[in-house]
CSV table of C-alpha atoms and ligand atoms in Angstrom, one decimal:
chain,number,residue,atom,x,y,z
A,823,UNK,CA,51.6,-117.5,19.4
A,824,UNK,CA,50.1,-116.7,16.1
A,825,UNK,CA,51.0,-118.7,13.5
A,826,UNK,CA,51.4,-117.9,9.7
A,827,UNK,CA,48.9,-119.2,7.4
A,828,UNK,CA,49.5,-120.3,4.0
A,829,UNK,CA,47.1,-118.4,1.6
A,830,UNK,CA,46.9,-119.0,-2.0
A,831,UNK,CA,48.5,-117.1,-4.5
A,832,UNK,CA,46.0,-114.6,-6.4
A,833,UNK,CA,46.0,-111.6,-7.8
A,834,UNK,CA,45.8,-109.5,-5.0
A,835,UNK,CA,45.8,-105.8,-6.5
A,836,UNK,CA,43.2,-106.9,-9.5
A,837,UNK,CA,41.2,-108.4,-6.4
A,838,UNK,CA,41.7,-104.9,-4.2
A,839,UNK,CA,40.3,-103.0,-7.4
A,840,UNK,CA,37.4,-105.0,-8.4
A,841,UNK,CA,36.1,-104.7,-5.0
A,842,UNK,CA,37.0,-100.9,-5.3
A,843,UNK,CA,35.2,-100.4,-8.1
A,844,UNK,CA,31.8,-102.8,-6.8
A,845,UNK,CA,31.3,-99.3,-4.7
A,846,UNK,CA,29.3,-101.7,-2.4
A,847,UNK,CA,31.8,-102.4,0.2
A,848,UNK,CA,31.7,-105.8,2.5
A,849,UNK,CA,28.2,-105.8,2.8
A,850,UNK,CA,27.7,-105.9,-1.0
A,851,UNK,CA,29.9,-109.0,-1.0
A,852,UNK,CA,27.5,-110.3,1.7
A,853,UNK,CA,24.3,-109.1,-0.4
A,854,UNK,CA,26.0,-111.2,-3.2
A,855,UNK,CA,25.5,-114.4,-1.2
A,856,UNK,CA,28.6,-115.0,-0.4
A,857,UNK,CA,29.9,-117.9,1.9
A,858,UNK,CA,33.6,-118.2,2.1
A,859,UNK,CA,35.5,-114.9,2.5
A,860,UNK,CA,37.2,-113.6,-0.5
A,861,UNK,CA,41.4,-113.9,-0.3
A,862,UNK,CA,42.4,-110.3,0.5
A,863,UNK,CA,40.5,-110.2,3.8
A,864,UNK,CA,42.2,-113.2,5.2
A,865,UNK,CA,45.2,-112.2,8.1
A,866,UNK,CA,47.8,-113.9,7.6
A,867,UNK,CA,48.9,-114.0,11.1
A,868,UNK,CA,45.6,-113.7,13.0
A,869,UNK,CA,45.4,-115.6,16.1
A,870,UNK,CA,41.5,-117.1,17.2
A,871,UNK,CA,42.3,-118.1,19.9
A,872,UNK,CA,43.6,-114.8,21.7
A,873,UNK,CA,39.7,-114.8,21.9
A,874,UNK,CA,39.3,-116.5,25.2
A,875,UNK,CA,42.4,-114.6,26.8
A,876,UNK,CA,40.0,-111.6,28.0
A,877,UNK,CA,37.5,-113.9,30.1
A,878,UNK,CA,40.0,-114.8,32.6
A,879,UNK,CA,41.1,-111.4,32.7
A,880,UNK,CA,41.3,-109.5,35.6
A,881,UNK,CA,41.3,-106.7,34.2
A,882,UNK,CA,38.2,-104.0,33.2
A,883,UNK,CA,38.7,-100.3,31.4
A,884,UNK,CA,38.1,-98.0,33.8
A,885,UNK,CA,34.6,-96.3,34.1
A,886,UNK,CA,34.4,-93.0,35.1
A,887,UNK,CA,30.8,-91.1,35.9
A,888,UNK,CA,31.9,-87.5,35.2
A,889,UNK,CA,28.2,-86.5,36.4
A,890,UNK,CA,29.0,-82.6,38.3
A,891,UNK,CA,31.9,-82.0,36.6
A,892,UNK,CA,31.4,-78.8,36.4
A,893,UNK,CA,29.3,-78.0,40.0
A,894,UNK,CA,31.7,-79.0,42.4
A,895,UNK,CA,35.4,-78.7,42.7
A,896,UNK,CA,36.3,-81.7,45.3
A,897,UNK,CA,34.1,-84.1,42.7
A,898,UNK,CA,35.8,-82.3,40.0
A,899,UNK,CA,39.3,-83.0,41.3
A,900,UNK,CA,38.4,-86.7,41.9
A,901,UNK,CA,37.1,-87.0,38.3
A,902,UNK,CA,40.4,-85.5,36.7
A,903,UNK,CA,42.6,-87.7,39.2
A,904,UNK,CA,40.4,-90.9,37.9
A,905,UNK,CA,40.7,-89.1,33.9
A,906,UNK,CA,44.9,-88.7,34.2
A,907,UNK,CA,45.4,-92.5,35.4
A,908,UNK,CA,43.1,-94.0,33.2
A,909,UNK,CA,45.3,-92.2,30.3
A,910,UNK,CA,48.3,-93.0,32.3
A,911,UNK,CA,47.5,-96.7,32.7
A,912,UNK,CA,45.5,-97.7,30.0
A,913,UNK,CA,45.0,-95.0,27.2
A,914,UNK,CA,41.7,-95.7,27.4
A,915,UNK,CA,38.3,-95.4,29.7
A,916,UNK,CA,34.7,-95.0,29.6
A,917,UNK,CA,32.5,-92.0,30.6
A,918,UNK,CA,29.1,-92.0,31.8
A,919,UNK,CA,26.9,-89.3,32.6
A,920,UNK,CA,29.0,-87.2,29.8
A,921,UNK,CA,25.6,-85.0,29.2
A,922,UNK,CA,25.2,-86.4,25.9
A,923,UNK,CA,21.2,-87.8,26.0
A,924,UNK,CA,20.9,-91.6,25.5
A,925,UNK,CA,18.1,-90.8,22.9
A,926,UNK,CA,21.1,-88.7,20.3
A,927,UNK,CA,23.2,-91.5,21.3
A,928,UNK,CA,20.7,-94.3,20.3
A,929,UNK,CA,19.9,-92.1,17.0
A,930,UNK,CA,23.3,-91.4,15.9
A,931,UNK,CA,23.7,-95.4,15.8
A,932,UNK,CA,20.3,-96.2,13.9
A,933,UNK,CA,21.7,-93.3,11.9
A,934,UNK,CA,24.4,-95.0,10.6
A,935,UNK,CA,22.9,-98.4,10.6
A,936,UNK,CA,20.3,-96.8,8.3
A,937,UNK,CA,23.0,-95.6,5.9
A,938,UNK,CA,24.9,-98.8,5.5
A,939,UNK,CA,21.6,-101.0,5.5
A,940,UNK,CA,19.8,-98.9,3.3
A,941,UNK,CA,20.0,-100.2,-1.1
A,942,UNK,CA,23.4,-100.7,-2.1
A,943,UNK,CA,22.5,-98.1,-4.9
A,944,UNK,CA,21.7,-95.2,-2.6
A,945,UNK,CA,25.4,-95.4,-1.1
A,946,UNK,CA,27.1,-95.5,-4.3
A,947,UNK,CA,26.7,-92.2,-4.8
A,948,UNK,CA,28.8,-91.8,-1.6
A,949,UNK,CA,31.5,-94.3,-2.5
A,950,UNK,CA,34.6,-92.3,-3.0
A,951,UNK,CA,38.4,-92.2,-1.7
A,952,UNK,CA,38.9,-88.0,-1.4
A,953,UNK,CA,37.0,-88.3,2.5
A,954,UNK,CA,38.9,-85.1,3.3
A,955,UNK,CA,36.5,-82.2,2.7
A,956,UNK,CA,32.9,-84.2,1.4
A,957,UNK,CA,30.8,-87.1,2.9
A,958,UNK,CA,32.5,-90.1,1.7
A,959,UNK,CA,31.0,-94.1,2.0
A,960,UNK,CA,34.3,-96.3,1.5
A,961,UNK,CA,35.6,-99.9,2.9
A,962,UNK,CA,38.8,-99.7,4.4
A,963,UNK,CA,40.6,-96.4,4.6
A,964,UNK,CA,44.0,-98.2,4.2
A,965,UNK,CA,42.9,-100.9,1.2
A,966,UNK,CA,45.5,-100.6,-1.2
A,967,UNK,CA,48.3,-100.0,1.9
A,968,UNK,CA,47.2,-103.0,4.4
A,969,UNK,CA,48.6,-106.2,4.4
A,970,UNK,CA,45.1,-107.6,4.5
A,971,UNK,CA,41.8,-106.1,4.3
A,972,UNK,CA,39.0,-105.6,7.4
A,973,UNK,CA,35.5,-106.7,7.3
A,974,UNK,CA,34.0,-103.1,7.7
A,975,UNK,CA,32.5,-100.5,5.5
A,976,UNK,CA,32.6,-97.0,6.8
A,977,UNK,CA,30.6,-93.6,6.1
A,978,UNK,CA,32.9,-90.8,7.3
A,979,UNK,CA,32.9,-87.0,7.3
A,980,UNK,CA,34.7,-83.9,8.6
A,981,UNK,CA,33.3,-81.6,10.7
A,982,UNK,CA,36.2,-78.9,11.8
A,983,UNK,CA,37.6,-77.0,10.1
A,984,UNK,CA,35.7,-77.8,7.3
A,985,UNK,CA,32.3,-79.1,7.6
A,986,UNK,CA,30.1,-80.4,4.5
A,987,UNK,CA,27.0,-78.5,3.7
A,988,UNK,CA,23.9,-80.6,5.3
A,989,UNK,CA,22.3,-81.0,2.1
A,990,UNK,CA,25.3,-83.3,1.3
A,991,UNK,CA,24.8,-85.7,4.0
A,992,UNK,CA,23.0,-88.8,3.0
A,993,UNK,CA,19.1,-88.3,4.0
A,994,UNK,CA,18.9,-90.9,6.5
A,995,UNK,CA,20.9,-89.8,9.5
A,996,UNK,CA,21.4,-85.8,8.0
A,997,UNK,CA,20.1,-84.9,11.0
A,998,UNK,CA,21.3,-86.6,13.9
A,999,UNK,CA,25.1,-86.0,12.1
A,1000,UNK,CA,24.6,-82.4,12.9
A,1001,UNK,CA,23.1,-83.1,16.1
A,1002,UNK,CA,25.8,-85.6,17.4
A,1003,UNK,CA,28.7,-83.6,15.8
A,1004,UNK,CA,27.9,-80.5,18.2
A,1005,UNK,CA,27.6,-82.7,21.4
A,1006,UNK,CA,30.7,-84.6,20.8
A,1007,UNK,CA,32.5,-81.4,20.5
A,1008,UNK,CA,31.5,-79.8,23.3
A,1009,UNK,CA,32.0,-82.9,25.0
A,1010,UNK,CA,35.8,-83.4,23.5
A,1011,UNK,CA,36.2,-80.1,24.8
A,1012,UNK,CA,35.6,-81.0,28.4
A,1013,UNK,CA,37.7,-83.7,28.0
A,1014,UNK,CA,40.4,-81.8,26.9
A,1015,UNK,CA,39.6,-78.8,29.6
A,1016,UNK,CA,40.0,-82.1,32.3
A,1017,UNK,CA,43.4,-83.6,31.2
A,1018,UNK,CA,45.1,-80.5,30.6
A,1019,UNK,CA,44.1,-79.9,34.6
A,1020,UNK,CA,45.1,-83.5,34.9
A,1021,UNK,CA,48.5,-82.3,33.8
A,1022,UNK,CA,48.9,-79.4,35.8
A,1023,UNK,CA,48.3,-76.9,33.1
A,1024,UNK,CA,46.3,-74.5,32.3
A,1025,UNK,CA,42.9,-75.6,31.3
A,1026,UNK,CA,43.1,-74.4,28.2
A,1027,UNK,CA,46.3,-75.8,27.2
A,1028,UNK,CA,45.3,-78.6,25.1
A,1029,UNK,CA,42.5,-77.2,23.1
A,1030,UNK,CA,45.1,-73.9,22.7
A,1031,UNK,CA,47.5,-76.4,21.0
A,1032,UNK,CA,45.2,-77.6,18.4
A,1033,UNK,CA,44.3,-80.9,20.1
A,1034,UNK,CA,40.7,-80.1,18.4
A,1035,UNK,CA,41.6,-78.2,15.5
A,1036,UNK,CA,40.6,-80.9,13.5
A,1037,UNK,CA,37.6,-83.3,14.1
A,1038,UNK,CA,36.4,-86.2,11.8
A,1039,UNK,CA,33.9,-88.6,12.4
A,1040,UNK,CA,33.9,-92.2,11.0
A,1041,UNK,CA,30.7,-94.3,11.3
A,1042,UNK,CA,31.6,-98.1,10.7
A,1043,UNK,CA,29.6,-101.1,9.9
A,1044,UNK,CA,31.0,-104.3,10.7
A,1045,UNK,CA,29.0,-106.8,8.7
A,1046,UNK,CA,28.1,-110.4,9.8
A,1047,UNK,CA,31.2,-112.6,8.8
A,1048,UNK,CA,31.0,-116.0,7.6
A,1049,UNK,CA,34.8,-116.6,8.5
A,1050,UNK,CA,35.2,-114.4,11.4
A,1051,UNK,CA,38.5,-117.0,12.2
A,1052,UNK,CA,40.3,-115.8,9.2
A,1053,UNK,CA,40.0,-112.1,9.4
A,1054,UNK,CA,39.1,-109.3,11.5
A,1055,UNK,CA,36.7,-105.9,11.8
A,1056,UNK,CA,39.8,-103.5,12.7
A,1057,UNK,CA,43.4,-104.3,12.5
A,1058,UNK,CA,45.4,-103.8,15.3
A,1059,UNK,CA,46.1,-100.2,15.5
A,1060,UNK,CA,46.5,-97.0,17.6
A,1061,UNK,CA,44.7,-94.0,16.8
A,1062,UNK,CA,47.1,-91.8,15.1
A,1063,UNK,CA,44.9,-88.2,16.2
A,1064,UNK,CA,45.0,-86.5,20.2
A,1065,UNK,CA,42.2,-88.4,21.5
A,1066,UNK,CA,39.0,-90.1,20.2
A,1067,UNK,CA,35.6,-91.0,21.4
A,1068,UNK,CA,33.8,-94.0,20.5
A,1069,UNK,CA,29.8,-94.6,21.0
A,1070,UNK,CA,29.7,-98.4,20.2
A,1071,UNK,CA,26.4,-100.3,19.9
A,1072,UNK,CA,25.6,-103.7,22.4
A,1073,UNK,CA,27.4,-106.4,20.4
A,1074,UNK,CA,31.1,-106.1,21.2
A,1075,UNK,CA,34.0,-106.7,20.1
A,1076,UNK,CA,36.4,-104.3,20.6
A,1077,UNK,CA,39.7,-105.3,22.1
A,1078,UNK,CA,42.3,-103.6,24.1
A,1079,UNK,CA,45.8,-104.4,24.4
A,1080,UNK,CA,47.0,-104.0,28.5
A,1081,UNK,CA,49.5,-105.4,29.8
A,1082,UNK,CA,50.0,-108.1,26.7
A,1083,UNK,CA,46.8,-109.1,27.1
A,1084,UNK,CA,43.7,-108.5,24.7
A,1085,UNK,CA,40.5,-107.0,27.1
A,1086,UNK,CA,37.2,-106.6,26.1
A,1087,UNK,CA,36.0,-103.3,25.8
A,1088,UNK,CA,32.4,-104.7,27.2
A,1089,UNK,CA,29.5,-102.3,25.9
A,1090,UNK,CA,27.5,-100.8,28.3
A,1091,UNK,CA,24.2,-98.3,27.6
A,1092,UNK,CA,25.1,-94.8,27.2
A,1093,UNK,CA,28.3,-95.2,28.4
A,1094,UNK,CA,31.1,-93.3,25.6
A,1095,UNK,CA,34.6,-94.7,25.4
A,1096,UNK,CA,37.5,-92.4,25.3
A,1097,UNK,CA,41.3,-93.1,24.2
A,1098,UNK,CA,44.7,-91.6,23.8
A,1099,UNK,CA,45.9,-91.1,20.4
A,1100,UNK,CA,49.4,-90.9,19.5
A,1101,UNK,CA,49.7,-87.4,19.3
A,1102,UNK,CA,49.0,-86.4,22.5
A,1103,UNK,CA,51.5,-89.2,23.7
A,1104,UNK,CA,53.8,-87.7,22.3
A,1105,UNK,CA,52.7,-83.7,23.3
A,1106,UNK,CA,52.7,-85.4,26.6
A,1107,UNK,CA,56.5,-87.2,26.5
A,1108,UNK,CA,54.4,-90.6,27.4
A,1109,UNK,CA,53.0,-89.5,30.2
A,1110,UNK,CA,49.5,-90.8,28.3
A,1111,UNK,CA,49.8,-93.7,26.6
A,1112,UNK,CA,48.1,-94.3,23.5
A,1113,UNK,CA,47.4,-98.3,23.5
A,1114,UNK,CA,46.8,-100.6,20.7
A,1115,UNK,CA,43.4,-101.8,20.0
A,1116,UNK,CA,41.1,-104.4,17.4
A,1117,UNK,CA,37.6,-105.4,16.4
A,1118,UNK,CA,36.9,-108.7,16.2
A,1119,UNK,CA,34.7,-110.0,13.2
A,1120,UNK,CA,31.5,-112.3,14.6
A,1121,UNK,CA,29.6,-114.7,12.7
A,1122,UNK,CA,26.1,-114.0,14.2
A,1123,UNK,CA,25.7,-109.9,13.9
A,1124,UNK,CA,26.4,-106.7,12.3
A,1125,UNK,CA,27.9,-103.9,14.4
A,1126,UNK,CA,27.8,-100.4,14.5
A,1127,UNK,CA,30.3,-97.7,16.0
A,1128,UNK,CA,30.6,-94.2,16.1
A,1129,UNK,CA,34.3,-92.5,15.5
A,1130,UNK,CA,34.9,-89.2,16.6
A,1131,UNK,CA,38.4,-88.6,15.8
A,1132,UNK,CA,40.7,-85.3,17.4
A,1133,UNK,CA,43.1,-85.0,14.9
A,1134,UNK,CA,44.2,-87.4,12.8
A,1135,UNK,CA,47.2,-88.2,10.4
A,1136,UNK,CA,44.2,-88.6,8.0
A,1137,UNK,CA,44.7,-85.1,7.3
A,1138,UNK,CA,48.2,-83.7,6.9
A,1139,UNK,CA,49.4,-80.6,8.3
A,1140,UNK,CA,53.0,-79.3,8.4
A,1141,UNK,CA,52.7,-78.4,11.9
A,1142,UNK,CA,55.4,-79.5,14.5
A,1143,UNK,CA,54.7,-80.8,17.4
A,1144,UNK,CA,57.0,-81.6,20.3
A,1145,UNK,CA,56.6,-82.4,24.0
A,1146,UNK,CA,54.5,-79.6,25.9
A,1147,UNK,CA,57.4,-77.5,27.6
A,1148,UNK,CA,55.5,-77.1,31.6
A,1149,UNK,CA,55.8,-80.6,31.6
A,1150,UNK,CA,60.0,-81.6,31.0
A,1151,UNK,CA,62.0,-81.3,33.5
A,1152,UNK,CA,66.0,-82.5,33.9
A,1153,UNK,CA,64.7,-85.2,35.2
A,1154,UNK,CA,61.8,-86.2,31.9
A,1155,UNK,CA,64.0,-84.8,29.1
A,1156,UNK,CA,61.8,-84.4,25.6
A,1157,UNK,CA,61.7,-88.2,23.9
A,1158,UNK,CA,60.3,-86.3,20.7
A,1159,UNK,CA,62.1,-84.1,18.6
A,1160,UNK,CA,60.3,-81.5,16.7
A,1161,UNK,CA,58.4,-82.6,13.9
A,1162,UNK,CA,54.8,-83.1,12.0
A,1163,UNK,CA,52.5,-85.4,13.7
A,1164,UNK,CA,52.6,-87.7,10.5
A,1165,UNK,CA,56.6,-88.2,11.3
A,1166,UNK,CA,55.8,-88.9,15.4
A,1167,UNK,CA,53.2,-91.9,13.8
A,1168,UNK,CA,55.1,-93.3,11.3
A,1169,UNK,CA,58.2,-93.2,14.2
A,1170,UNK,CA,56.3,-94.5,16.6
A,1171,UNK,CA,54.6,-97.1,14.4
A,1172,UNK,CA,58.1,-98.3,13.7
A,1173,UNK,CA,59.3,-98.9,17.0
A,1174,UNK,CA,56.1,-101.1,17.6
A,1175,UNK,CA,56.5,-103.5,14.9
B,1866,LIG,C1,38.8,-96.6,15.1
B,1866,LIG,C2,38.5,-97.8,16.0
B,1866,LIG,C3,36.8,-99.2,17.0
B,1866,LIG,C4,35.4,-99.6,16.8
B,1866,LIG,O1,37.9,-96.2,14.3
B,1866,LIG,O2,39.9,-96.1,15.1
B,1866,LIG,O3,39.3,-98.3,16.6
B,1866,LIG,O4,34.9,-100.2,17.7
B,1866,LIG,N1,37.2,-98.2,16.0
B,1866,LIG,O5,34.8,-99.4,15.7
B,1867,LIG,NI1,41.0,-97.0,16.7
């Protein structure tokens, strides 16, 4: 069981600003020399040792190799059977084989590597809170909100409805963004094509709700962490959007919470990971689960990821959502009422607490 810690009083909104106002996120603390994490990163209920739980795990995300998709209808009915129980049972899976080449994947990561590595002065200019419609470098979306702060920086921007113009992406990865952008859509797309199938709907169903009416993509850097005991790279969270895919470089550290236990989400080359947001848990009446998830913080290396995000709660609408109709019956009555997809998260957050 975690245990709470005792941590010091301080001033924890003067703390919050200060690094606010640095513009230079956790790596500019690290840049600083810095040897002991500062108080408002600290978890107060964290628990190390939940660390070890996975290697006696049984259990692996499924993988699924989605090669032919599209060229052959008995493969393509396997691939949506193996797509609807991964959501079913996990919420999450890997693809391989998705059509996007390992070379944009392998650029989209230097990409963002480049941004957050690159002089702490260049990615000022980005540093700014309004993320919704511009390029924005920030450290922790939630920082004034959170109970305790991550050890990531993150370079995020839309890209539907409302992209940026290329000239304001930072120079480094302008690029590959664009590049990446368009293959993760198209890819989403098929995603979306396969689990409204997987649902016995029409395969345009999903995509003809909305499920990617919105698309955002968040590029985090987890930094090297001196005290990787005391904190962590992501909170424990569920993604509050339809569905999001994930490129993650080779140093780990994602977790996945199945079955009460934390499982590595082990990298592996050119595979993509794929999970259920809370949205389309609750389009679905549960019938995909949307599953909590972390990043641990390491000592020895810096990691990159990729976030595409489906929706998001990031971005209001006033939209209502409920349970997708072909799918109730007198027998799975709607669990959702009507409402915006801000109200199902904030509900749904509140049960899991
Ligand atoms: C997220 C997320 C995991 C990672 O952005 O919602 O869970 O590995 N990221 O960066
Ligand atoms: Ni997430």
């Amino acid at each position: 069981m975690a245990t709470t810690r005792n941590i010091p009083e301080y001033d924890r909104k003067s703390e919050l600003k200060a690094f606010d106002d640095s513009k230079s996120g956790v790596k500019g603390l690290l840049d600083g020399g810095m040897t002991k994490i500062p108080l408002m990163f600290i978890h107060p209920r964290y628990n190390p040792d939940a660390k070890s739980e996975s290697a006696v795990s049984q259990f692996r995300v499924p993988l699924i190799d989605v090669d032919g998709v599209n060229d052959n209808a008995t493969l393509r009915a396997k691939i949506i059977d193996q797509v609807r129980e991964a959501c079913e049972n996990w919420g999450f899976f890997q693809v391989v084989n998705h059509g996007i080449p390992a070379s944009v994947l392998e650029e989209m990561i230097d990409g963002i590597r480049g941004f957050h590595e690159q002089d702490t002065q260049m990615k000022k200019e980005f540093y700014r809170r309004d993320f919704k419609d511009k390029v924005s470098f920030l450290s922790n979306f939630d920082l004034f909100e959170a109970t305790a702060a991550t050890w990531k920086d993150s370079l995020s921007w839309p890209m539907v409805p409302n992209p940026p113009d290329p000239t304001e992406f930072p120079a480094v990865c302008r690029d590959i963004v664009t590049e990446y952008s368009k293959q993760v859509k198209r890819l989403g797309h098929t995603l979306f094509e396969l689990l409204s199938e997987g649902l016995g709907l029409h395969v345009n169903h999903l995509k003809d709700t909305g499920c990617a009416e919105v698309i955002f993509h968040v590029g985090h850097y987890y930094p090297p962490c001196p005290e990787p005991e005391l904190t962590l790279g992501a909170s424990r969270h569920a993604d509050s959007g339809f569905l999001t895919v994930l490129l993650q470089d080779q140093v780990g550290g994602l977790q996945v919470l199945h079955q009460n236990q934390w499982i590595d989400l082990v990298p592996m080359p050119g595979a993509l990971v794929i999970n259920v947001g809370v949205s389309l848990q609750v389009i679905t009446n549960d019938r995909f689960k949307s599953i909590e998830h972390r990043v641990l913080a390491n000592r020895v290396s810096s990691r990159v990821s990729m976030a595409s995000a489906f929706g998001t709660t990031l971005f209001p609408s006033s939209k209502l959502y409920s349970p997708i109709k072909e799918l109730l019956t007198q027998e799975n009555p709607p669990k959702y009422k009507e409402a915006t997809l801000q109200a199902h998260v904030a509900y749904l957050r509140g049960k899991r607490v």
